[in-house]
Amino acid sequence: MRLKKIKWNKNTADSILFVPAMLDMHFPLIKYAFFSKDYYPVVMSEEEGITDVGLIYINHDMCYPLSQFVGQMKKALDSGRYDVDRVRLLMPTGGDACRGANYTGALRRAMTLAGYGDVPVLTLNVRDYEPENMMKFDLAMVWRAMFGMYYCDILMMLLYQTRPYEIHKGDADRCWKKWIKRLSRDMISGRNLSLLYMHRNFRLICKDFARIKTDRRVKKNVIGLVGELYVKYCHLGNWDVVDFVEKNGGEIHVNGLSYYALYYMDTHMVRKHTLEAKGAKLLMKLLELIQRDMIKALKEFGFFTLPPYRQMKREAHGFVNYNVRNADGWLIGAEAVGYINHGVEKVFAAQPFGCMVSHCAGRGLYPSLTKKLKKGCIVSADVDSSASKLNYYNRLLMLMHGY
């Protein structure tokens, strides 16, 4: 599929779109899906003091990620770098619960208190939640997002499995950056965004990482990370858990974002007898096809991955309740089961303090999972503005070295 070249910039697009930092390893490519004549995307990068700023406008009892979103957006608006009259704030929403719906109104109230009540808050969803405030998107944007998601999935998994063992420090990061740069050119130009090119690139990327000289004689502690979306994929949300594990002699696995995309479609989009549901079923089949191809490429070159989405779901039968569909729902437990069943028997579950889904569908389930599986260890820890990072890291160290 040949797409138009991205040629819009901050001055030519109609609006400047603030995108909350949620996906550290995916936004380097997925961000190109947001470019259009309507929007110039800016992925939030502010970090210093954002929690304190966010808590001025967000009740402490509300979910931790929201305080980070508000803090980042408020600091960006205050920076003077942007024409506030052209700014739009994006809140990715599932249309179900938690961030799926509640965050949108909470963000608007926070911005009003902060003096930016006139700045529109847009939703990004496929369930007609606040249709009057939905961000505009088209097929080209969806196509770029799909390519960005899968390329970043495979690059993330390869980087995390190679970097802890590299002989020459920095080789894995340089390989990751090289491919991000190369694939960014394709995303911008609109060229080479075909399934055939993706199939070829999957294998070229794996081959490149497999060439990196590594020393795997020393057995490292391998940790599987599960949890709420923001906490799993953003270093601000998980308090740099990937860096911490690697610096303490471990290796960490973070499952691909494509599993969440398939889970969401499976639990929310294909259940109705509508034209949209039929379209979603076709898209889901395409996404599953690409995921299987990605997994095949990883295994061909000796890298680890959880099984394809459908298989992982089947293997979790009897361990999780498929009716728990709010937010990350049963996917949290299913990934934990998948890790333990496929050789990663140490699982770290990070969750925002007070997150009902994480505590009910996650923490409330972990003891029964290990009891039924008769193996593995799942340790959970909360991230929150008032929580102790020392306690958080101690629990992680206990999992790494005490089990």
CSV table of C-alpha atoms in Angstrom, one decimal:
chain,number,residue,atom,x,y,z
A,1,MET,CA,0.0,0.0,0.0
A,2,ARG,CA,1.5,3.4,-1.1
A,3,LEU,CA,0.6,6.2,1.2
A,4,LYS,CA,1.1,9.9,0.8
A,5,LYS,CA,4.3,11.4,2.1
A,6,ILE,CA,4.0,13.2,5.4
A,7,LYS,CA,4.7,16.9,4.7
A,8,TRP,CA,2.8,18.7,7.5
A,9,ASN,CA,4.7,20.5,10.2
A,10,LYS,CA,3.9,22.5,13.3
A,11,ASN,CA,3.1,25.5,11.2
A,12,THR,CA,1.1,24.0,8.4
A,13,ALA,CA,-1.1,21.6,10.3
A,14,ASP,CA,-4.4,22.9,11.6
A,15,SER,CA,-3.7,21.9,15.2
A,16,ILE,CA,-0.9,20.8,17.5
A,17,LEU,CA,-1.9,17.5,19.1
A,18,PHE,CA,-0.5,16.8,22.6
A,19,VAL,CA,-0.1,13.0,22.9
A,20,PRO,CA,0.4,11.6,26.4
A,21,ALA,CA,3.6,9.6,26.9
A,22,MET,CA,2.4,6.0,27.2
A,23,LEU,CA,4.5,3.9,24.9
A,24,ASP,CA,8.2,4.4,25.2
A,25,MET,CA,9.3,1.8,22.7
A,26,HIS,CA,6.4,2.3,20.3
A,27,PHE,CA,5.9,6.1,19.8
A,28,PRO,CA,9.2,6.5,17.9
A,29,LEU,CA,7.2,5.0,14.9
A,30,ILE,CA,3.6,5.1,15.9
A,31,LYS,CA,3.8,8.9,16.2
A,32,TYR,CA,3.8,9.1,12.4
A,33,ALA,CA,0.3,7.8,12.3
A,34,PHE,CA,-1.0,11.0,13.9
A,35,PHE,CA,0.4,13.3,11.3
A,36,SER,CA,-2.2,14.8,8.9
A,37,LYS,CA,-3.4,18.2,7.7
A,38,ASP,CA,-5.5,18.3,10.8
A,39,TYR,CA,-2.8,17.5,13.4
A,40,TYR,CA,0.9,17.9,14.2
A,41,PRO,CA,1.6,15.4,17.0
A,42,VAL,CA,3.8,16.2,20.0
A,43,VAL,CA,4.5,13.3,22.3
A,44,MET,CA,4.8,14.6,25.8
A,45,SER,CA,8.4,14.5,27.0
A,46,GLU,CA,8.3,16.6,30.2
A,47,GLU,CA,9.4,14.6,33.3
A,48,GLU,CA,10.8,16.9,36.0
A,49,GLY,CA,8.2,17.7,38.6
A,50,ILE,CA,5.2,16.5,36.6
A,51,THR,CA,3.8,14.4,39.5
A,52,ASP,CA,3.7,17.4,41.9
A,53,VAL,CA,2.2,19.6,39.2
A,54,GLY,CA,-0.4,16.9,38.4
A,55,LEU,CA,-1.5,16.5,42.0
A,56,ILE,CA,-2.4,20.2,42.2
A,57,TYR,CA,-5.3,19.5,39.9
A,58,ILE,CA,-6.0,15.8,40.3
A,59,ASN,CA,-7.1,14.1,43.6
A,60,HIS,CA,-4.5,11.9,45.1
A,61,ASP,CA,-6.9,9.0,45.2
A,62,MET,CA,-7.3,9.0,41.4
A,63,CYS,CA,-5.2,6.7,39.2
A,64,TYR,CA,-1.4,7.5,39.1
A,65,PRO,CA,-1.2,7.7,35.3
A,66,LEU,CA,-3.7,10.5,35.2
A,67,SER,CA,-1.5,12.7,37.4
A,68,GLN,CA,1.4,12.1,35.0
A,69,PHE,CA,-0.7,13.1,32.0
A,70,VAL,CA,-2.0,16.3,33.6
A,71,GLY,CA,1.5,17.2,34.9
A,72,GLN,CA,3.1,16.7,31.5
A,73,MET,CA,0.4,18.6,29.6
A,74,LYS,CA,0.3,21.5,32.1
A,75,LYS,CA,4.1,22.0,31.9
A,76,ALA,CA,4.0,21.8,28.1
A,77,LEU,CA,1.3,24.4,27.9
A,78,ASP,CA,3.2,26.7,30.4
A,79,SER,CA,6.4,26.3,28.4
A,80,GLY,CA,5.6,29.0,25.8
A,81,ARG,CA,6.8,26.7,23.0
A,82,TYR,CA,3.3,26.3,21.6
A,83,ASP,CA,0.4,28.5,20.4
A,84,VAL,CA,-2.1,27.5,23.0
A,85,ASP,CA,-5.0,28.5,20.7
A,86,ARG,CA,-4.0,25.7,18.3
A,87,VAL,CA,-3.3,23.0,20.9
A,88,ARG,CA,-5.6,20.0,21.3
A,89,LEU,CA,-5.1,17.4,24.1
A,90,LEU,CA,-5.5,13.8,23.2
A,91,MET,CA,-6.9,11.2,25.6
A,92,PRO,CA,-6.7,7.6,24.2
A,93,THR,CA,-9.9,6.0,25.4
A,94,GLY,CA,-11.4,2.5,25.2
A,95,GLY,CA,-14.9,3.6,25.9
A,96,ASP,CA,-15.4,1.1,28.8
A,97,ALA,CA,-14.1,2.2,32.2
A,98,CYS,CA,-11.1,3.7,34.0
A,99,ARG,CA,-9.0,5.5,31.3
A,100,GLY,CA,-11.5,4.2,28.8
A,101,ALA,CA,-13.9,7.0,29.8
A,102,ASN,CA,-13.3,8.6,33.1
A,103,TYR,CA,-10.0,10.2,32.3
A,104,THR,CA,-11.5,12.4,29.6
A,105,GLY,CA,-13.7,14.4,32.0
A,106,ALA,CA,-11.1,14.4,34.7
A,107,LEU,CA,-8.5,15.9,32.3
A,108,ARG,CA,-11.0,18.6,31.2
A,109,ARG,CA,-11.7,19.5,34.9
A,110,ALA,CA,-7.9,19.6,35.6
A,111,MET,CA,-7.2,21.9,32.6
A,112,THR,CA,-10.0,24.2,33.7
A,113,LEU,CA,-8.5,24.5,37.2
A,114,ALA,CA,-5.1,25.1,35.6
A,115,GLY,CA,-6.4,28.0,33.5
A,116,TYR,CA,-6.6,26.1,30.2
A,117,GLY,CA,-10.3,25.3,30.1
A,118,ASP,CA,-10.6,26.5,26.5
A,119,VAL,CA,-8.1,23.9,25.2
A,120,PRO,CA,-10.1,21.1,23.7
A,121,VAL,CA,-9.7,17.5,24.8
A,122,LEU,CA,-10.1,15.0,22.0
A,123,THR,CA,-10.8,11.2,22.4
A,124,LEU,CA,-9.3,8.4,20.3
A,125,ASN,CA,-11.6,5.5,20.3
A,126,VAL,CA,-13.6,3.2,18.1
A,127,ARG,CA,-16.8,2.9,20.2
A,128,ASP,CA,-18.4,6.3,19.6
A,129,TYR,CA,-17.5,7.5,23.0
A,130,GLU,CA,-18.0,11.3,22.8
A,131,PRO,CA,-18.3,11.2,19.0
A,132,GLU,CA,-18.5,15.0,18.9
A,133,ASN,CA,-14.9,15.2,20.4
A,134,MET,CA,-13.3,12.3,18.5
A,135,MET,CA,-10.0,12.8,16.9
A,136,LYS,CA,-10.2,12.6,13.1
A,137,PHE,CA,-8.5,9.6,11.5
A,138,ASP,CA,-8.5,7.8,8.2
A,139,LEU,CA,-7.3,4.5,6.7
A,140,ALA,CA,-3.8,5.8,6.0
A,141,MET,CA,-3.4,6.7,9.7
A,142,VAL,CA,-4.6,3.3,10.8
A,143,TRP,CA,-2.3,1.6,8.3
A,144,ARG,CA,0.8,3.5,9.6
A,145,ALA,CA,-0.2,2.8,13.2
A,146,MET,CA,-0.4,-1.0,12.4
A,147,PHE,CA,3.1,-1.0,10.9
A,148,GLY,CA,4.5,1.1,13.7
A,149,MET,CA,3.0,-1.2,16.3
A,150,TYR,CA,4.4,-4.4,14.9
A,151,TYR,CA,7.8,-3.0,14.0
A,152,CYS,CA,8.2,-1.6,17.5
A,153,ASP,CA,6.9,-4.9,19.0
A,154,ILE,CA,9.7,-6.9,17.4
A,155,LEU,CA,12.3,-4.3,18.0
A,156,MET,CA,11.4,-4.0,21.7
A,157,MET,CA,11.5,-7.8,22.3
A,158,LEU,CA,14.8,-8.1,20.4
A,159,LEU,CA,16.4,-5.2,22.3
A,160,TYR,CA,15.4,-6.5,25.7
A,161,GLN,CA,16.7,-10.0,24.9
A,162,THR,CA,20.0,-8.9,23.5
A,163,ARG,CA,21.1,-5.9,25.5
A,164,PRO,CA,21.7,-7.8,28.8
A,165,TYR,CA,24.1,-10.2,27.1
A,166,GLU,CA,26.0,-8.0,24.6
A,167,ILE,CA,29.8,-8.1,24.8
A,168,HIS,CA,30.3,-4.6,23.4
A,169,LYS,CA,28.1,-2.3,25.3
A,170,GLY,CA,25.8,-0.2,23.2
A,171,ASP,CA,25.6,-2.6,20.2
A,172,ALA,CA,21.9,-3.5,20.8
A,173,ASP,CA,20.9,0.1,21.3
A,174,ARG,CA,22.7,1.1,18.1
A,175,CYS,CA,21.0,-1.7,16.2
A,176,TRP,CA,17.6,-0.5,17.6
A,177,LYS,CA,18.3,3.1,16.6
A,178,LYS,CA,19.5,2.1,13.1
A,179,TRP,CA,16.2,0.3,12.4
A,180,ILE,CA,14.1,3.1,13.9
A,181,LYS,CA,15.8,5.5,11.6
A,182,ARG,CA,15.4,3.3,8.6
A,183,LEU,CA,11.7,2.5,9.3
A,184,SER,CA,11.0,6.1,10.1
A,185,ARG,CA,12.0,7.0,6.5
A,186,ASP,CA,9.4,4.5,5.3
A,187,MET,CA,6.7,5.8,7.6
A,188,ILE,CA,7.3,9.4,6.5
A,189,SER,CA,7.6,8.7,2.8
A,190,GLY,CA,4.7,6.2,2.7
A,191,ARG,CA,6.9,3.8,0.8
A,192,ASN,CA,7.5,0.1,1.6
A,193,LEU,CA,4.4,-0.1,3.8
A,194,SER,CA,3.3,-3.5,2.4
A,195,LEU,CA,2.8,-6.8,4.1
A,196,LEU,CA,5.5,-8.3,1.9
A,197,TYR,CA,8.0,-5.7,3.0
A,198,MET,CA,7.0,-6.2,6.6
A,199,HIS,CA,7.6,-10.0,6.3
A,200,ARG,CA,11.0,-9.3,4.8
A,201,ASN,CA,11.9,-6.7,7.4
A,202,PHE,CA,10.9,-9.0,10.3
A,203,ARG,CA,13.6,-11.4,9.3
A,204,LEU,CA,16.2,-8.7,8.4
A,205,ILE,CA,15.7,-7.1,11.9
A,206,CYS,CA,16.0,-10.5,13.7
A,207,LYS,CA,19.1,-11.4,11.6
A,208,ASP,CA,20.7,-8.0,12.5
A,209,PHE,CA,20.2,-8.6,16.2
A,210,ALA,CA,21.3,-12.2,16.0
A,211,ARG,CA,24.6,-11.0,14.6
A,212,ILE,CA,25.4,-9.0,17.8
A,213,LYS,CA,28.1,-10.7,19.8
A,214,THR,CA,26.7,-11.9,23.1
A,215,ASP,CA,27.9,-13.9,26.1
A,216,ARG,CA,25.0,-16.1,27.3
A,217,ARG,CA,27.2,-18.4,29.5
A,218,VAL,CA,26.1,-16.7,32.6
A,219,LYS,CA,22.5,-17.5,33.5
A,220,LYS,CA,20.5,-14.4,34.3
A,221,ASN,CA,17.3,-13.9,36.2
A,222,VAL,CA,14.6,-13.6,33.6
A,223,ILE,CA,11.5,-11.6,34.6
A,224,GLY,CA,8.2,-11.2,32.8
A,225,LEU,CA,6.4,-7.9,33.2
A,226,VAL,CA,2.6,-7.7,33.3
A,227,GLY,CA,0.2,-5.0,34.2
A,228,GLU,CA,-1.9,-2.0,33.2
A,229,LEU,CA,-1.0,-0.5,29.8
A,230,TYR,CA,0.7,2.7,30.9
A,231,VAL,CA,2.6,1.0,33.7
A,232,LYS,CA,3.8,-1.8,31.4
A,233,TYR,CA,5.0,0.3,28.5
A,234,CYS,CA,6.1,3.7,30.0
A,235,HIS,CA,9.2,4.1,32.2
A,236,LEU,CA,7.4,6.9,34.1
A,237,GLY,CA,4.6,4.5,34.9
A,238,ASN,CA,6.8,1.6,36.0
A,239,TRP,CA,9.6,3.6,37.6
A,240,ASP,CA,12.3,2.5,35.1
A,241,VAL,CA,11.8,-1.2,35.8
A,242,VAL,CA,13.5,-2.3,32.6
A,243,ASP,CA,16.7,-0.3,33.4
A,244,PHE,CA,16.6,-1.5,37.0
A,245,VAL,CA,16.4,-5.2,36.1
A,246,GLU,CA,19.2,-5.0,33.6
A,247,LYS,CA,21.5,-3.0,35.9
A,248,ASN,CA,20.9,-5.7,38.6
A,249,GLY,CA,22.0,-8.5,36.3
A,250,GLY,CA,18.6,-9.6,34.9
A,251,GLU,CA,16.7,-9.8,31.7
A,252,ILE,CA,13.1,-8.6,31.3
A,253,HIS,CA,10.4,-9.6,28.9
A,254,VAL,CA,7.6,-7.1,28.0
A,255,ASN,CA,4.9,-8.5,25.7
A,256,GLY,CA,4.0,-6.8,22.5
A,257,LEU,CA,1.4,-4.1,22.2
A,258,SER,CA,-0.2,-6.1,19.4
A,259,TYR,CA,-1.6,-8.5,22.1
A,260,TYR,CA,-3.4,-5.7,23.7
A,261,ALA,CA,-4.8,-4.5,20.4
A,262,LEU,CA,-6.1,-8.0,19.6
A,263,TYR,CA,-7.5,-8.4,23.2
A,264,TYR,CA,-9.4,-5.1,22.8
A,265,MET,CA,-10.8,-6.0,19.5
A,266,ASP,CA,-11.8,-9.5,20.7
A,267,THR,CA,-13.5,-8.2,23.9
A,268,HIS,CA,-15.1,-5.0,22.6
A,269,MET,CA,-15.3,-4.7,18.8
A,270,VAL,CA,-16.4,-8.0,17.3
A,271,ARG,CA,-19.3,-8.9,19.6
A,272,LYS,CA,-22.0,-7.0,17.8
A,273,HIS,CA,-23.9,-8.0,14.6
A,274,THR,CA,-23.1,-4.7,12.8
A,275,LEU,CA,-21.2,-3.7,9.8
A,276,GLU,CA,-18.4,-2.2,12.0
A,277,ALA,CA,-18.1,-5.5,13.8
A,278,LYS,CA,-17.7,-7.4,10.5
A,279,GLY,CA,-15.0,-4.9,9.5
A,280,ALA,CA,-13.3,-5.4,12.9
A,281,LYS,CA,-13.3,-9.2,12.5
A,282,LEU,CA,-11.5,-8.8,9.1
A,283,LEU,CA,-9.0,-6.4,10.7
A,284,MET,CA,-8.4,-8.8,13.6
A,285,LYS,CA,-7.7,-11.7,11.2
A,286,LEU,CA,-5.1,-9.5,9.5
A,287,LEU,CA,-3.5,-8.5,12.8
A,288,GLU,CA,-3.3,-12.1,13.9
A,289,LEU,CA,-1.7,-13.1,10.6
A,290,ILE,CA,1.0,-10.5,11.0
A,291,GLN,CA,1.5,-11.4,14.7
A,292,ARG,CA,2.1,-15.1,13.8
A,293,ASP,CA,4.5,-14.0,11.1
A,294,MET,CA,6.4,-11.8,13.6
A,295,ILE,CA,6.5,-14.7,16.1
A,296,LYS,CA,7.8,-17.1,13.5
A,297,ALA,CA,10.6,-14.7,12.6
A,298,LEU,CA,11.6,-14.4,16.2
A,299,LYS,CA,11.7,-18.1,16.8
A,300,GLU,CA,13.6,-18.7,13.5
A,301,PHE,CA,16.5,-16.8,15.0
A,302,GLY,CA,16.3,-18.3,18.5
A,303,PHE,CA,14.5,-15.5,20.3
A,304,PHE,CA,11.7,-15.9,22.9
A,305,THR,CA,8.2,-14.8,22.6
A,306,LEU,CA,4.8,-15.7,24.1
A,307,PRO,CA,2.6,-17.8,21.7
A,308,PRO,CA,0.2,-16.0,19.4
A,309,TYR,CA,-2.8,-14.3,20.9
A,310,ARG,CA,-5.3,-17.1,20.2
A,311,GLN,CA,-3.1,-19.8,21.6
A,312,MET,CA,-2.2,-17.7,24.7
A,313,LYS,CA,-5.9,-17.1,25.3
A,314,ARG,CA,-6.7,-20.9,25.0
A,315,GLU,CA,-3.9,-21.7,27.4
A,316,ALA,CA,-5.3,-19.3,30.0
A,317,HIS,CA,-8.7,-21.1,30.0
A,318,GLY,CA,-9.6,-22.1,33.5
A,319,PHE,CA,-7.1,-19.7,35.0
A,320,VAL,CA,-8.8,-16.3,34.1
A,321,ASN,CA,-12.3,-15.1,33.7
A,322,TYR,CA,-12.9,-14.0,30.1
A,323,ASN,CA,-15.9,-11.8,31.2
A,324,VAL,CA,-13.5,-9.4,32.9
A,325,ARG,CA,-13.1,-7.0,30.0
A,326,ASN,CA,-12.7,-3.6,31.5
A,327,ALA,CA,-9.3,-1.9,30.7
A,328,ASP,CA,-6.6,-4.7,30.5
A,329,GLY,CA,-9.0,-7.2,32.1
A,330,TRP,CA,-8.2,-10.9,31.8
A,331,LEU,CA,-5.2,-10.1,29.6
A,332,ILE,CA,-3.0,-9.4,32.7
A,333,GLY,CA,-3.6,-12.8,34.1
A,334,ALA,CA,-3.4,-14.5,30.7
A,335,GLU,CA,0.1,-13.0,30.1
A,336,ALA,CA,1.2,-14.2,33.6
A,337,VAL,CA,0.0,-17.7,32.8
A,338,GLY,CA,1.7,-17.5,29.4
A,339,TYR,CA,5.1,-16.6,30.9
A,340,ILE,CA,5.0,-19.2,33.6
A,341,ASN,CA,3.9,-22.0,31.1
A,342,HIS,CA,6.6,-21.0,28.6
A,343,GLY,CA,9.6,-20.9,30.9
A,344,VAL,CA,9.6,-17.5,32.4
A,345,GLU,CA,8.6,-18.5,35.9
A,346,LYS,CA,9.3,-15.1,37.6
A,347,VAL,CA,6.6,-12.5,36.9
A,348,PHE,CA,6.5,-9.0,38.1
A,349,ALA,CA,3.1,-7.3,38.1
A,350,ALA,CA,3.1,-3.5,38.4
A,351,GLN,CA,-0.1,-1.7,38.9
A,352,PRO,CA,-1.3,1.9,39.8
A,353,PHE,CA,-2.4,2.0,43.4
A,354,GLY,CA,-6.1,1.7,43.7
A,355,CYS,CA,-6.6,0.5,40.1
A,356,MET,CA,-9.7,-1.7,40.4
A,357,VAL,CA,-9.0,-3.8,37.3
A,358,SER,CA,-5.3,-4.4,38.3
A,359,HIS,CA,-6.3,-5.4,41.8
A,360,CYS,CA,-9.3,-7.5,41.0
A,361,ALA,CA,-8.3,-9.1,37.7
A,362,GLY,CA,-4.6,-9.1,38.7
A,363,ARG,CA,-3.6,-9.1,42.3
A,364,GLY,CA,-6.7,-11.0,43.4
A,365,LEU,CA,-5.9,-13.7,41.0
A,366,TYR,CA,-2.2,-14.3,41.4
A,367,PRO,CA,-2.2,-16.7,44.4
A,368,SER,CA,-4.7,-19.0,42.6
A,369,LEU,CA,-2.7,-18.9,39.4
A,370,THR,CA,0.5,-20.2,41.0
A,371,LYS,CA,-1.5,-22.7,43.0
A,372,LYS,CA,-3.2,-24.1,39.9
A,373,LEU,CA,0.0,-24.0,37.8
A,374,LYS,CA,2.0,-25.6,40.6
A,375,LYS,CA,5.0,-23.5,39.6
A,376,GLY,CA,6.1,-19.9,39.1
A,377,CYS,CA,6.1,-16.9,41.3
A,378,ILE,CA,4.2,-13.6,40.8
A,379,VAL,CA,5.1,-10.6,42.8
A,380,SER,CA,3.0,-7.4,42.6
A,381,ALA,CA,3.9,-3.9,43.5
A,382,ASP,CA,2.1,-0.5,43.4
A,383,VAL,CA,3.2,2.6,41.7
A,384,ASP,CA,1.8,5.8,43.2
A,385,SER,CA,2.9,9.3,44.0
A,386,SER,CA,2.9,8.5,47.7
A,387,ALA,CA,4.3,4.9,47.4
A,388,SER,CA,7.9,4.1,48.3
A,389,LYS,CA,10.2,3.4,45.4
A,390,LEU,CA,12.5,1.6,47.9
A,391,ASN,CA,9.8,-0.9,48.7
A,392,TYR,CA,8.9,-1.3,45.1
A,393,TYR,CA,12.5,-2.1,44.1
A,394,ASN,CA,13.0,-4.4,47.1
A,395,ARG,CA,10.0,-6.5,46.0
A,396,LEU,CA,11.5,-6.7,42.6
A,397,LEU,CA,14.9,-7.7,43.9
A,398,MET,CA,13.3,-10.3,46.1
A,399,LEU,CA,11.7,-11.8,43.0
A,400,MET,CA,14.9,-11.8,41.1
A,401,HIS,CA,17.2,-13.2,43.7
A,402,GLY,CA,15.0,-14.8,46.4
A,403,TYR,CA,12.9,-17.2,44.3
